[in-house]
Amino acid sequence: MAAPQYDVAILGSGLAGTTLAACLARGGAKVLVLDAGTHPRFAIGESTIPYTSMMMRLVSERYNVPEIKWLTTFEAVQSKISTNCGVKRNFGFLYHREGARQNPLETSMFPIPKITHTENHFFRQDTDAWMVNVAIKYGADIRQQTKIVDVDIDDDGVTVIPDKGDPVRVKFVVDASGHRS
């Protein structure tokens, strides 16, 4: 069997895949990110909560990737990433019965305290494309328009098989290709 060409192949170049790629590459791993699509592209929006922002700050510091911290406050996103993102000021929940008007007693809203930082509604086209470039900056290889049709796992690693081009030999695979992965 051929020797691994990469330490890790990450399937998916959204926020999760590229954040992992940036951290691993910054730490010296040889990382390949594979994605069936290209950036920028439409993706359902994403918003942060105080816990997620805190964890992203910790990951940023632990793995020495300061750009991840820029995703943790509205102000940083606006100044460093994209002015197309919005501010998230609360969590709102509403129970709905089909064909009936909403009952205000079946709602809940939790305003986010300013002390926890102002949270974000990401415009994913911008944040995902930006994070791809952060991963590249730290040394990750990115292959877009590369659909994976199979993976072959053996005792020595994994062979990742794209629909076009040559198979890639890696030590580990991470599936970060989204909610249908």
PDB file of C-alpha atoms in Angstrom:
ATOM      1  CA  MET A   1       0.000   0.000   0.000  1.00  0.00           C
ATOM      2  CA  ALA A   2       1.250   3.501  -0.839  1.00  0.00           C
ATOM      3  CA  ALA A   3       2.473   5.734   1.965  1.00  0.00           C
ATOM      4  CA  PRO A   4       0.017   8.415   3.136  1.00  0.00           C
ATOM      5  CA  GLN A   5       0.245  11.650   1.171  1.00  0.00           C
ATOM      6  CA  TYR A   6      -1.468  13.578   3.976  1.00  0.00           C
ATOM      7  CA  ASP A   7      -1.955  13.190   7.689  1.00  0.00           C
ATOM      8  CA  VAL A   8      -5.626  14.176   7.535  1.00  0.00           C
ATOM      9  CA  ALA A   9      -8.250  14.558   4.816  1.00  0.00           C
ATOM     10  CA  ILE A  10     -11.206  16.706   5.829  1.00  0.00           C
ATOM     11  CA  LEU A  11     -14.371  16.264   3.787  1.00  0.00           C
ATOM     12  CA  GLY A  12     -16.149  19.623   3.692  1.00  0.00           C
ATOM     13  CA  SER A  13     -14.861  23.183   3.567  1.00  0.00           C
ATOM     14  CA  GLY A  14     -17.480  24.920   5.694  1.00  0.00           C
ATOM     15  CA  LEU A  15     -16.710  26.578   9.028  1.00  0.00           C
ATOM     16  CA  ALA A  16     -16.134  23.313  10.912  1.00  0.00           C
ATOM     17  CA  GLY A  17     -13.884  21.721   8.292  1.00  0.00           C
ATOM     18  CA  THR A  18     -11.749  24.775   7.652  1.00  0.00           C
ATOM     19  CA  THR A  19     -11.431  25.658  11.341  1.00  0.00           C
ATOM     20  CA  LEU A  20     -10.144  22.148  11.987  1.00  0.00           C
ATOM     21  CA  ALA A  21      -7.872  22.368   8.936  1.00  0.00           C
ATOM     22  CA  ALA A  22      -6.361  25.661  10.107  1.00  0.00           C
ATOM     23  CA  CYS A  23      -5.698  24.290  13.607  1.00  0.00           C
ATOM     24  CA  LEU A  24      -4.164  21.030  12.381  1.00  0.00           C
ATOM     25  CA  ALA A  25      -2.047  22.701   9.692  1.00  0.00           C
ATOM     26  CA  ARG A  26      -0.873  25.352  12.173  1.00  0.00           C
ATOM     27  CA  GLY A  27       0.248  22.485  14.414  1.00  0.00           C
ATOM     28  CA  GLY A  28       2.311  20.917  11.649  1.00  0.00           C
ATOM     29  CA  ALA A  29      -0.051  18.316  10.200  1.00  0.00           C
ATOM     30  CA  LYS A  30      -0.232  17.875   6.455  1.00  0.00           C
ATOM     31  CA  VAL A  31      -3.928  18.579   5.766  1.00  0.00           C
ATOM     32  CA  LEU A  32      -6.096  18.193   2.669  1.00  0.00           C
ATOM     33  CA  VAL A  33      -9.605  19.658   2.551  1.00  0.00           C
ATOM     34  CA  LEU A  34     -11.905  18.208  -0.098  1.00  0.00           C
ATOM     35  CA  ASP A  35     -15.254  19.723  -1.072  1.00  0.00           C
ATOM     36  CA  ALA A  36     -17.735  18.873  -3.813  1.00  0.00           C
ATOM     37  CA  GLY A  37     -18.621  22.566  -4.223  1.00  0.00           C
ATOM     38  CA  THR A  38     -16.756  25.867  -4.440  1.00  0.00           C
ATOM     39  CA  HIS A  39     -16.650  29.057  -2.403  1.00  0.00           C
ATOM     40  CA  PRO A  40     -18.268  31.450  -2.135  1.00  0.00           C
ATOM     41  CA  ARG A  41     -21.570  29.588  -2.228  1.00  0.00           C
ATOM     42  CA  PHE A  42     -24.973  29.673  -0.615  1.00  0.00           C
ATOM     43  CA  ALA A  43     -25.240  28.022   2.775  1.00  0.00           C
ATOM     44  CA  ILE A  44     -27.990  28.270   5.362  1.00  0.00           C
ATOM     45  CA  GLY A  45     -27.104  30.987   7.854  1.00  0.00           C
ATOM     46  CA  GLU A  46     -25.465  30.273  11.144  1.00  0.00           C
ATOM     47  CA  SER A  47     -25.628  32.147  14.402  1.00  0.00           C
ATOM     48  CA  THR A  48     -23.499  31.945  17.491  1.00  0.00           C
ATOM     49  CA  ILE A  49     -24.374  31.570  21.148  1.00  0.00           C
ATOM     50  CA  PRO A  50     -22.223  32.732  24.063  1.00  0.00           C
ATOM     51  CA  TYR A  51     -20.950  29.197  24.753  1.00  0.00           C
ATOM     52  CA  THR A  52     -19.877  28.680  21.127  1.00  0.00           C
ATOM     53  CA  SER A  53     -18.107  32.041  21.059  1.00  0.00           C
ATOM     54  CA  MET A  54     -16.281  31.219  24.289  1.00  0.00           C
ATOM     55  CA  MET A  55     -15.184  27.826  22.911  1.00  0.00           C
ATOM     56  CA  MET A  56     -14.013  29.427  19.664  1.00  0.00           C
ATOM     57  CA  ARG A  57     -11.895  31.893  21.664  1.00  0.00           C
ATOM     58  CA  LEU A  58     -10.358  28.978  23.585  1.00  0.00           C
ATOM     59  CA  VAL A  59      -9.655  27.025  20.377  1.00  0.00           C
ATOM     60  CA  SER A  60      -8.101  30.144  18.847  1.00  0.00           C
ATOM     61  CA  GLU A  61      -5.718  30.533  21.771  1.00  0.00           C
ATOM     62  CA  ARG A  62      -4.995  26.835  22.293  1.00  0.00           C
ATOM     63  CA  TYR A  63      -4.069  26.189  18.659  1.00  0.00           C
ATOM     64  CA  ASN A  64      -2.556  29.620  17.971  1.00  0.00           C
ATOM     65  CA  VAL A  65      -4.945  30.547  15.158  1.00  0.00           C
ATOM     66  CA  PRO A  66      -5.955  34.119  16.094  1.00  0.00           C
ATOM     67  CA  GLU A  67      -8.352  34.473  13.152  1.00  0.00           C
ATOM     68  CA  ILE A  68     -10.800  32.062  14.792  1.00  0.00           C
ATOM     69  CA  LYS A  69     -11.241  34.586  17.600  1.00  0.00           C
ATOM     70  CA  TRP A  70     -12.423  37.129  15.017  1.00  0.00           C
ATOM     71  CA  LEU A  71     -15.545  34.996  14.536  1.00  0.00           C
ATOM     72  CA  THR A  72     -16.567  35.424  18.184  1.00  0.00           C
ATOM     73  CA  THR A  73     -17.880  38.984  18.324  1.00  0.00           C
ATOM     74  CA  PHE A  74     -20.068  41.031  16.035  1.00  0.00           C
ATOM     75  CA  GLU A  75     -17.577  43.880  16.141  1.00  0.00           C
ATOM     76  CA  ALA A  76     -14.651  41.675  15.063  1.00  0.00           C
ATOM     77  CA  VAL A  77     -16.651  40.036  12.272  1.00  0.00           C
ATOM     78  CA  GLN A  78     -17.690  43.454  10.964  1.00  0.00           C
ATOM     79  CA  SER A  79     -14.145  44.859  11.027  1.00  0.00           C
ATOM     80  CA  LYS A  80     -12.131  41.802   9.943  1.00  0.00           C
ATOM     81  CA  ILE A  81     -14.379  39.454   7.931  1.00  0.00           C
ATOM     82  CA  SER A  82     -17.584  40.862   6.418  1.00  0.00           C
ATOM     83  CA  THR A  83     -20.028  43.694   6.893  1.00  0.00           C
ATOM     84  CA  ASN A  84     -22.741  41.390   5.505  1.00  0.00           C
ATOM     85  CA  CYS A  85     -23.112  39.576   8.839  1.00  0.00           C
ATOM     86  CA  GLY A  86     -25.721  40.576  11.394  1.00  0.00           C
ATOM     87  CA  VAL A  87     -25.935  41.028  15.120  1.00  0.00           C
ATOM     88  CA  LYS A  88     -27.765  38.458  17.260  1.00  0.00           C
ATOM     89  CA  ARG A  89     -29.341  40.052  20.308  1.00  0.00           C
ATOM     90  CA  ASN A  90     -31.643  37.299  21.560  1.00  0.00           C
ATOM     91  CA  PHE A  91     -32.896  33.752  21.295  1.00  0.00           C
ATOM     92  CA  GLY A  92     -36.550  33.600  20.393  1.00  0.00           C
ATOM     93  CA  PHE A  93     -38.794  30.553  20.387  1.00  0.00           C
ATOM     94  CA  LEU A  94     -42.408  30.321  19.276  1.00  0.00           C
ATOM     95  CA  TYR A  95     -44.691  27.289  19.382  1.00  0.00           C
ATOM     96  CA  HIS A  96     -46.831  27.012  16.276  1.00  0.00           C
ATOM     97  CA  ARG A  97     -49.941  24.957  15.626  1.00  0.00           C
ATOM     98  CA  GLU A  98     -50.824  24.564  11.959  1.00  0.00           C
ATOM     99  CA  GLY A  99     -53.838  26.688  11.017  1.00  0.00           C
ATOM    100  CA  ALA A 100     -53.909  28.515  14.356  1.00  0.00           C
ATOM    101  CA  ARG A 101     -52.665  31.942  15.415  1.00  0.00           C
ATOM    102  CA  GLN A 102     -49.661  32.006  17.680  1.00  0.00           C
ATOM    103  CA  ASN A 103     -50.335  32.198  21.392  1.00  0.00           C
ATOM    104  CA  PRO A 104     -48.087  34.841  23.018  1.00  0.00           C
ATOM    105  CA  LEU A 105     -48.039  32.709  26.165  1.00  0.00           C
ATOM    106  CA  GLU A 106     -46.229  30.001  24.164  1.00  0.00           C
ATOM    107  CA  THR A 107     -43.257  32.158  23.306  1.00  0.00           C
ATOM    108  CA  SER A 108     -39.961  32.710  24.951  1.00  0.00           C
ATOM    109  CA  MET A 109     -37.214  35.246  24.380  1.00  0.00           C
ATOM    110  CA  PHE A 110     -33.828  35.381  26.032  1.00  0.00           C
ATOM    111  CA  PRO A 111     -31.916  38.613  25.453  1.00  0.00           C
ATOM    112  CA  ILE A 112     -28.175  38.013  25.226  1.00  0.00           C
ATOM    113  CA  PRO A 113     -26.383  40.049  27.922  1.00  0.00           C
ATOM    114  CA  LYS A 114     -23.841  42.499  26.480  1.00  0.00           C
ATOM    115  CA  ILE A 115     -21.273  41.258  29.004  1.00  0.00           C
ATOM    116  CA  THR A 116     -21.123  37.911  27.140  1.00  0.00           C
ATOM    117  CA  HIS A 117     -20.275  39.792  23.908  1.00  0.00           C
ATOM    118  CA  THR A 118     -22.581  40.487  21.032  1.00  0.00           C
ATOM    119  CA  GLU A 119     -23.308  37.345  19.055  1.00  0.00           C
ATOM    120  CA  ASN A 120     -23.437  36.914  15.273  1.00  0.00           C
ATOM    121  CA  HIS A 121     -25.664  35.851  12.446  1.00  0.00           C
ATOM    122  CA  PHE A 122     -23.082  34.808   9.864  1.00  0.00           C
ATOM    123  CA  PHE A 123     -23.537  35.420   6.161  1.00  0.00           C
ATOM    124  CA  ARG A 124     -22.078  32.017   5.384  1.00  0.00           C
ATOM    125  CA  GLN A 125     -20.995  32.844   1.847  1.00  0.00           C
ATOM    126  CA  ASP A 126     -18.562  35.367   3.291  1.00  0.00           C
ATOM    127  CA  THR A 127     -17.469  33.610   6.477  1.00  0.00           C
ATOM    128  CA  ASP A 128     -16.939  30.209   4.829  1.00  0.00           C
ATOM    129  CA  ALA A 129     -14.897  31.647   1.947  1.00  0.00           C
ATOM    130  CA  TRP A 130     -12.863  33.713   4.419  1.00  0.00           C
ATOM    131  CA  MET A 131     -12.161  30.668   6.604  1.00  0.00           C
ATOM    132  CA  VAL A 132     -11.014  28.660   3.540  1.00  0.00           C
ATOM    133  CA  ASN A 133      -8.336  31.318   3.070  1.00  0.00           C
ATOM    134  CA  VAL A 134      -7.332  31.122   6.734  1.00  0.00           C
ATOM    135  CA  ALA A 135      -6.824  27.343   6.365  1.00  0.00           C
ATOM    136  CA  ILE A 136      -4.731  27.943   3.232  1.00  0.00           C
ATOM    137  CA  LYS A 137      -2.670  30.555   5.086  1.00  0.00           C
ATOM    138  CA  TYR A 138      -1.669  27.936   7.670  1.00  0.00           C
ATOM    139  CA  GLY A 139      -0.745  25.367   5.032  1.00  0.00           C
ATOM    140  CA  ALA A 140      -3.847  23.295   4.334  1.00  0.00           C
ATOM    141  CA  ASP A 141      -4.332  22.161   0.745  1.00  0.00           C
ATOM    142  CA  ILE A 142      -7.846  22.812  -0.557  1.00  0.00           C
ATOM    143  CA  ARG A 143      -9.451  20.942  -3.442  1.00  0.00           C
ATOM    144  CA  GLN A 144     -12.830  22.277  -4.446  1.00  0.00           C
ATOM    145  CA  GLN A 145     -15.161  20.682  -6.990  1.00  0.00           C
ATOM    146  CA  THR A 146     -13.920  17.294  -5.777  1.00  0.00           C
ATOM    147  CA  LYS A 147     -16.755  14.929  -4.961  1.00  0.00           C
ATOM    148  CA  ILE A 148     -15.759  11.916  -2.866  1.00  0.00           C
ATOM    149  CA  VAL A 149     -17.393   8.696  -4.036  1.00  0.00           C
ATOM    150  CA  ASP A 150     -15.797   6.241  -1.613  1.00  0.00           C
ATOM    151  CA  VAL A 151     -13.288   5.711   1.167  1.00  0.00           C
ATOM    152  CA  ASP A 152     -11.338   2.518   1.701  1.00  0.00           C
ATOM    153  CA  ILE A 153     -10.154   2.016   5.284  1.00  0.00           C
ATOM    154  CA  ASP A 154      -7.383  -0.461   6.089  1.00  0.00           C
ATOM    155  CA  ASP A 155      -4.886  -1.065   8.907  1.00  0.00           C
ATOM    156  CA  ASP A 156      -2.451   1.536   7.529  1.00  0.00           C
ATOM    157  CA  GLY A 157      -4.826   4.407   6.829  1.00  0.00           C
ATOM    158  CA  VAL A 158      -7.481   5.469   4.365  1.00  0.00           C
ATOM    159  CA  THR A 159      -7.731   5.808   0.615  1.00  0.00           C
ATOM    160  CA  VAL A 160     -10.079   8.642  -0.365  1.00  0.00           C
ATOM    161  CA  ILE A 161     -11.537   8.130  -3.822  1.00  0.00           C
ATOM    162  CA  PRO A 162     -12.792  11.171  -5.770  1.00  0.00           C
ATOM    163  CA  ASP A 163     -15.125  11.000  -8.764  1.00  0.00           C
ATOM    164  CA  LYS A 164     -12.367  12.539 -10.911  1.00  0.00           C
ATOM    165  CA  GLY A 165      -8.632  12.321 -10.478  1.00  0.00           C
ATOM    166  CA  ASP A 166      -6.408  10.019  -8.514  1.00  0.00           C
ATOM    167  CA  PRO A 167      -7.202   8.494  -5.119  1.00  0.00           C
ATOM    168  CA  VAL A 168      -5.502  10.122  -2.137  1.00  0.00           C
ATOM    169  CA  ARG A 169      -3.849   8.173   0.663  1.00  0.00           C
ATOM    170  CA  VAL A 170      -4.216   9.635   4.183  1.00  0.00           C
ATOM    171  CA  LYS A 171      -3.758   8.560   7.783  1.00  0.00           C
ATOM    172  CA  PHE A 172      -7.127   9.908   8.988  1.00  0.00           C
ATOM    173  CA  VAL A 173     -10.403  11.202   7.518  1.00  0.00           C
ATOM    174  CA  VAL A 174     -12.792  13.661   9.154  1.00  0.00           C
ATOM    175  CA  ASP A 175     -16.280  14.062   7.693  1.00  0.00           C
ATOM    176  CA  ALA A 176     -17.252  17.711   8.096  1.00  0.00           C
ATOM    177  CA  SER A 177     -19.471  17.764   5.042  1.00  0.00           C
ATOM    178  CA  GLY A 178     -22.580  19.034   6.783  1.00  0.00           C
ATOM    179  CA  HIS A 179     -25.829  17.885   8.295  1.00  0.00           C
ATOM    180  CA  ARG A 180     -26.319  15.124   5.724  1.00  0.00           C
ATOM    181  CA  SER A 181     -22.859  13.654   6.243  1.00  0.00           C
TER     182      SER A 181
END
